[in-house]
Each structure stands twice: as C-alpha cells, then as structure tokens.
Amino acid sequence: MPGDIGRYQIDYIMVKKRFRNQVKDCRSYPGADIDSDHNLLMMKSNLKFKKIVSRKINDRWHINKLEEEKINDKFKELTNDISINERTDIHNRWGIIKSTMTEAASKTLKDNKRTVPKKEWITTEITSMIEERRKLKIGTTYESQRKYRELRNLIIRKSKEAKETFFEEKCKEIEVQMRNGSRDSAYKSVKNFFNDYKTNRGTIEDKNGVIIYEDIQRGDVWKKYLEQLYEGPELTGQEIEHEEVMDNRSNYSVLREEFDKALRDLKKKKAAGIDEIQAELWKESG
C-alpha cells in the first residue's frame, strides 16, 4: 500500500486437489535477502509416487452362499471325505486338509464375478432379474423392449425395498448392541456401515507438542517412546526361572475341547490368514 503502512499477500502456490494432502508446510519469509519487491514464499511437500504392485489373483469365494442350506450341506459333505493315515507327519496332514478345503470351496462357493453383487442388499432374486434384463436388452423387437422396460422398473423397485430393509436391519443391530452395552461392537458396525476411512498423514508430535515431518526425527521420537515404554527393573534369577517353567508347559499337546472352543470363538467376516482360508470355511466344514 502507499506509504508502506500495510501489506498484502499476493504470492500463492497452486496445488492440484489430488496432491493437497502432500503439502506439509507453506509460509512466506519477509526477511529473506532477495532482490525483489516480493517476499520469499516457500512450500514444503512430500511427494509420494504410486507403487505398482502385482497382486496374486486368488479364486474368489462367495462366503455368503454358506447360509444356503443346500450349498452348506454340499460343502460339509466334500470336506468330510478327508482320509489321513495315522503315520502321516503333521506337515503332510496339514497339506491334505488345506487342499481339501480349497477344492471344496472352489466347487461350491466359486462364483462368476458378474454374478457377485457389489452391494450387500442385492438379493439372489434381484441378481437373476438383472441377468434376465441383460438378455432382453439385446432384443430388437417391440415386445422385447417392452419387457425390458417393465423388468427395469421392477428391478428399481425391488432394489429400493431391499436397500431399505437392509438399512433397517443394520440400525436394529446397532441398537441391540448399544442396549447390551457392546459399545465397541456398535462403534465398529457404524464405522463399517459408513465406510469412514481416514488417510494417514504420516506426522507425529514430540513430547513438547511440536509436529515432526522429517523421517529421521520421527525415528528418534519413536525410539525414545519405546525406550520409555519398555523401561523397567531387570528380572531376577527367580523370575527368569519361573518364566522357563511356564514355557515348558507349552510343550503339552492341545486338547480336543480346547481346539473346539477356539474354533467356535473364531469371528466371522474377517480377512483370511496366511493359509488364505476364511474362518467361515473352518466353522462350516464337516
């Protein structure tokens, strides 16, 4: 401004909306010694390139089909035909069990990707109607076009009804969890329902509340935190001996009742482990 009684910020750095979360800091430096009537404007960003990872394509199993009685009985029948010789070692036994489970799942639960609905509220009836609509769309006659429009309107109505029913059941499930005091389960259901995903900013604060951006400094903060977390008195000889006795107890074989209880306590709708077999397959096997 005239008379140098006020100043305006007239320099900006434009960043695409896609990369705005990579901007860590942006500020002007009035005291910089540069031959210009503008102030130095500096932005600190962390550019991350996309990692192209080739993922292994596994057979897709439609686990929800286990709720159908016929498919469930067929799956149990196939998994019940395991014959293992008692002389077979533990590794070969596990290989036979795993191959039997995967083959049974491939025969009974494998679906064409086009027939697997993307939305949870899409029922089998609506899926079959969509397949019929796809066939009618190819027709060129007036009758086929009329049936296509009627079926399309029917699918829209059925989908809206199924969606409302699905939402009502979800809300009732959350209400029951809240009444029973299962707040953790209710919070998890709400989080999965609304798909509330928060991006990882990759920044932490030190003990003074200062935000750390540099990787080396973040490593030092984590090191100090872990040292403070695990800091404690050294173990005496008696405590070490007691821990060795407890470790020797783990050599005993697992009882059948313990195995059955662990199998019953497996939670459904979880990602598969290193064996690539979901918990539902183990619980419903013969």
XYZ file of N, CA and C in Angstrom, residues 142-240:
297
model
N -40.315 -55.019 -30.637
C -41.055 -54.134 -29.737
C -41.410 -54.855 -28.443
N -41.753 -56.143 -28.535
C -42.132 -56.914 -27.361
C -40.965 -57.044 -26.380
N -39.778 -57.301 -26.911
C -38.610 -57.431 -26.032
C -38.262 -56.105 -25.362
N -38.420 -55.000 -26.083
C -38.156 -53.691 -25.493
C -39.177 -53.346 -24.406
N -40.434 -53.753 -24.627
C -41.471 -53.509 -23.623
C -41.185 -54.310 -22.356
N -40.814 -55.590 -22.508
C -40.482 -56.420 -21.352
C -39.244 -55.886 -20.630
N -38.306 -55.344 -21.411
C -37.093 -54.786 -20.810
C -37.430 -53.603 -19.902
N -38.302 -52.700 -20.371
C -38.676 -51.541 -19.560
C -39.434 -51.961 -18.302
N -40.346 -52.919 -18.444
C -41.091 -53.399 -17.280
C -40.159 -54.042 -16.253
N -39.238 -54.860 -16.740
C -38.310 -55.520 -15.826
C -37.353 -54.521 -15.181
N -36.955 -53.509 -15.931
C -36.073 -52.478 -15.374
C -36.758 -51.736 -14.232
N -38.019 -51.342 -14.423
C -38.764 -50.658 -13.360
C -38.959 -51.567 -12.150
N -39.191 -52.860 -12.408
C -39.365 -53.801 -11.306
C -38.073 -53.963 -10.510
N -36.940 -53.992 -11.196
C -35.642 -54.112 -10.516
C -35.375 -52.889 -9.644
N -35.736 -51.707 -10.147
C -35.534 -50.482 -9.362
C -36.364 -50.519 -8.083
N -37.631 -50.949 -8.195
C -38.485 -51.024 -7.009
C -37.966 -52.068 -6.021
N -37.594 -53.237 -6.535
C -37.088 -54.296 -5.662
C -35.793 -53.865 -4.969
N -34.935 -53.162 -5.692
C -33.662 -52.726 -5.109
C -33.889 -51.706 -3.995
N -34.832 -50.782 -4.200
C -35.129 -49.798 -3.159
C -35.686 -50.473 -1.909
N -36.595 -51.437 -2.110
C -37.160 -52.150 -0.962
C -36.087 -52.949 -0.220
N -35.222 -53.636 -0.980
C -34.155 -54.418 -0.345
C -33.166 -53.513 0.387
N -32.896 -52.337 -0.172
C -31.969 -51.403 0.465
C -32.542 -50.878 1.778
N -33.827 -50.508 1.770
C -34.461 -50.023 2.994
C -34.490 -51.111 4.069
N -34.809 -52.345 3.655
C -34.821 -53.454 4.616
C -33.432 -53.697 5.196
N -32.421 -53.613 4.348
C -31.043 -53.818 4.804
C -30.640 -52.744 5.809
N -30.972 -51.484 5.529
C -30.632 -50.394 6.445
C -31.367 -50.537 7.779
N -32.634 -50.938 7.727
C -33.392 -51.124 8.967
C -32.779 -52.225 9.829
N -32.367 -53.325 9.203
C -31.744 -54.409 9.963
C -30.421 -53.966 10.574
N -29.651 -53.177 9.831
C -28.386 -52.679 10.367
C -28.617 -51.760 11.568
N -29.620 -50.878 11.451
C -29.914 -49.967 12.560
C -30.392 -50.738 13.790
N -31.222 -51.755 13.577
C -31.683 -52.573 14.702
C -30.515 -53.310 15.357
N -29.591 -53.791 14.527
C -28.419 -54.487 15.068
C -27.577 -53.561 15.934
N -27.393 -52.317 15.492
C -26.613 -51.353 16.271
C -27.347 -50.984 17.558
N -28.682 -50.845 17.493
C -29.461 -50.535 18.690
C -29.356 -51.652 19.726
N -29.408 -52.904 19.268
C -29.277 -54.038 20.188
C -27.902 -54.038 20.841
N -26.872 -53.748 20.071
C -25.520 -53.700 20.631
C -25.379 -52.586 21.662
N -26.025 -51.445 21.421
C -25.963 -50.343 22.383
C -26.725 -50.688 23.658
N -27.880 -51.354 23.527
C -28.646 -51.729 24.717
C -27.917 -52.775 25.554
N -27.186 -53.658 24.882
C -26.453 -54.703 25.600
C -25.129 -54.212 26.170
N -24.783 -52.963 25.904
C -23.537 -52.413 26.429
C -22.319 -52.713 25.584
N -22.516 -53.262 24.383
C -21.381 -53.569 23.500
C -21.070 -52.340 22.651
N -20.501 -51.333 23.282
C -20.231 -50.084 22.571
C -19.131 -50.251 21.525
N -18.161 -51.106 21.802
C -17.093 -51.330 20.824
C -17.649 -51.952 19.549
N -18.526 -52.951 19.705
C -19.132 -53.587 18.532
C -20.029 -52.612 17.787
N -20.770 -51.779 18.526
C -21.646 -50.798 17.884
C -20.833 -49.764 17.111
N -19.739 -49.290 17.704
C -18.880 -48.322 17.014
C -18.266 -48.931 15.757
N -17.853 -50.194 15.849
C -17.275 -50.864 14.691
C -18.307 -51.045 13.588
N -19.552 -51.370 13.966
C -20.615 -51.532 12.974
C -20.907 -50.213 12.271
N -20.952 -49.125 13.036
C -21.203 -47.810 12.437
C -20.059 -47.414 11.515
N -18.835 -47.700 11.937
C -17.669 -47.353 11.122
C -17.665 -48.130 9.810
N -17.980 -49.430 9.866
C -18.045 -50.224 8.642
C -19.228 -49.820 7.778
N -20.315 -49.408 8.420
C -21.526 -49.049 7.688
C -21.322 -47.785 6.863
N -20.682 -46.767 7.462
C -20.461 -45.506 6.771
C -19.127 -45.469 6.032
N -18.330 -46.521 6.166
C -17.044 -46.603 5.464
C -16.195 -45.369 5.755
N -16.050 -45.064 7.041
C -15.304 -43.880 7.473
C -13.815 -44.183 7.420
N -13.169 -43.771 6.330
C -11.742 -44.032 6.148
C -10.964 -42.738 6.324
N -9.958 -42.778 7.175
C -9.121 -41.616 7.418
C -7.722 -41.890 6.888
N -7.238 -40.964 6.073
C -5.911 -41.131 5.489
C -4.838 -40.901 6.541
N -3.739 -41.609 6.389
C -2.611 -41.475 7.302
C -1.744 -40.303 6.867
N -1.669 -39.305 7.719
C -0.893 -38.112 7.378
C 0.604 -38.338 7.510
N 1.020 -39.317 8.285
C 2.437 -39.615 8.416
C 3.199 -38.640 9.282
N 2.512 -37.873 10.136
C 3.171 -36.918 11.019
C 2.884 -37.290 12.468
N 3.843 -37.005 13.335
C 3.684 -37.254 14.767
C 4.167 -36.029 15.528
N 3.871 -36.009 16.817
C 4.294 -34.914 17.683
C 5.287 -35.435 18.714
N 6.223 -34.588 19.077
C 7.145 -34.957 20.143
C 6.511 -34.636 21.499
N 7.252 -34.819 22.567
C 6.692 -34.615 23.906
C 6.344 -33.156 24.179
N 6.897 -32.233 23.377
C 6.580 -30.810 23.531
C 5.409 -30.366 22.663
N 4.837 -31.293 21.881
C 3.703 -30.958 21.027
C 4.081 -30.397 19.672
N 5.353 -30.455 19.307
C 5.814 -29.948 18.015
C 5.648 -31.038 16.962
N 5.042 -30.687 15.827
C 4.815 -31.657 14.758
C 6.131 -31.958 14.049
N 6.423 -33.244 13.861
C 7.662 -33.690 13.225
C 7.334 -34.212 11.827
N 8.081 -33.731 10.825
C 7.870 -34.147 9.444
C 9.008 -35.022 8.916
N 10.222 -34.786 9.363
C 11.375 -35.500 8.835
C 11.372 -36.953 9.309
N 11.768 -37.869 8.410
C 11.775 -39.296 8.742
C 12.769 -39.616 9.856
N 13.950 -38.996 9.799
C 14.975 -39.275 10.812
C 14.505 -38.812 12.189
N 13.906 -37.629 12.249
C 13.419 -37.121 13.531
C 12.252 -37.958 14.048
N 11.392 -38.429 13.153
C 10.293 -39.296 13.586
C 10.825 -40.605 14.159
N 11.899 -41.124 13.550
C 12.514 -42.334 14.082
C 13.068 -42.128 15.480
N 13.659 -40.953 15.724
C 14.179 -40.658 17.065
C 13.047 -40.553 18.091
N 11.926 -39.959 17.671
C 10.784 -39.842 18.590
C 10.247 -41.220 18.956
N 10.122 -42.091 17.950
C 9.642 -43.455 18.227
C 10.628 -44.218 19.111
N 11.913 -44.014 18.907
C 12.922 -44.696 19.716
C 12.809 -44.285 21.183
N 12.684 -42.984 21.427
C 12.553 -42.508 22.806
C 11.252 -43.013 23.435
N 10.194 -43.061 22.626
C 8.906 -43.529 23.159
C 8.973 -44.995 23.570
N 9.591 -45.829 22.728
C 9.699 -47.255 23.048
C 10.627 -47.500 24.230
N 11.709 -46.730 24.304
C 12.608 -46.872 25.453
C 11.884 -46.532 26.754
N 11.054 -45.501 26.720
C 10.293 -45.137 27.916
C 9.188 -46.148 28.204
N 8.603 -46.717 27.145
C 7.507 -47.665 27.320
C 7.978 -48.959 27.960
N 9.121 -49.484 27.506
C 9.614 -50.770 27.999
C 10.653 -50.623 29.105
N 10.796 -49.441 29.626
C 11.754 -49.235 30.713
C 11.200 -49.840 32.002
N 12.000 -50.609 32.684
C 11.552 -51.248 33.919
C 12.711 -51.929 34.616
N 12.449 -52.489 35.786
C 13.534 -53.152 36.531
C 13.969 -54.434 35.845
N 15.222 -54.793 36.034
C 15.746 -56.022 35.458
C 15.173 -57.240 36.183
N 14.987 -58.336 35.428
C 14.437 -59.563 36.002
C 15.476 -60.256 36.877
N 15.027 -60.774 37.998
C 15.918 -61.525 38.885
C 15.989 -62.974 38.430
N 16.897 -63.744 39.035
C 17.047 -65.151 38.663
C 15.803 -65.963 38.939
N 15.080 -65.652 40.037
C 13.869 -66.398 40.373
C 12.770 -66.152 39.342
N 12.637 -64.914 38.878
C 11.611 -64.603 37.886
C 11.924 -65.265 36.554
N 13.206 -65.300 36.177
C 13.590 -65.950 34.924
C 13.312 -67.440 34.995
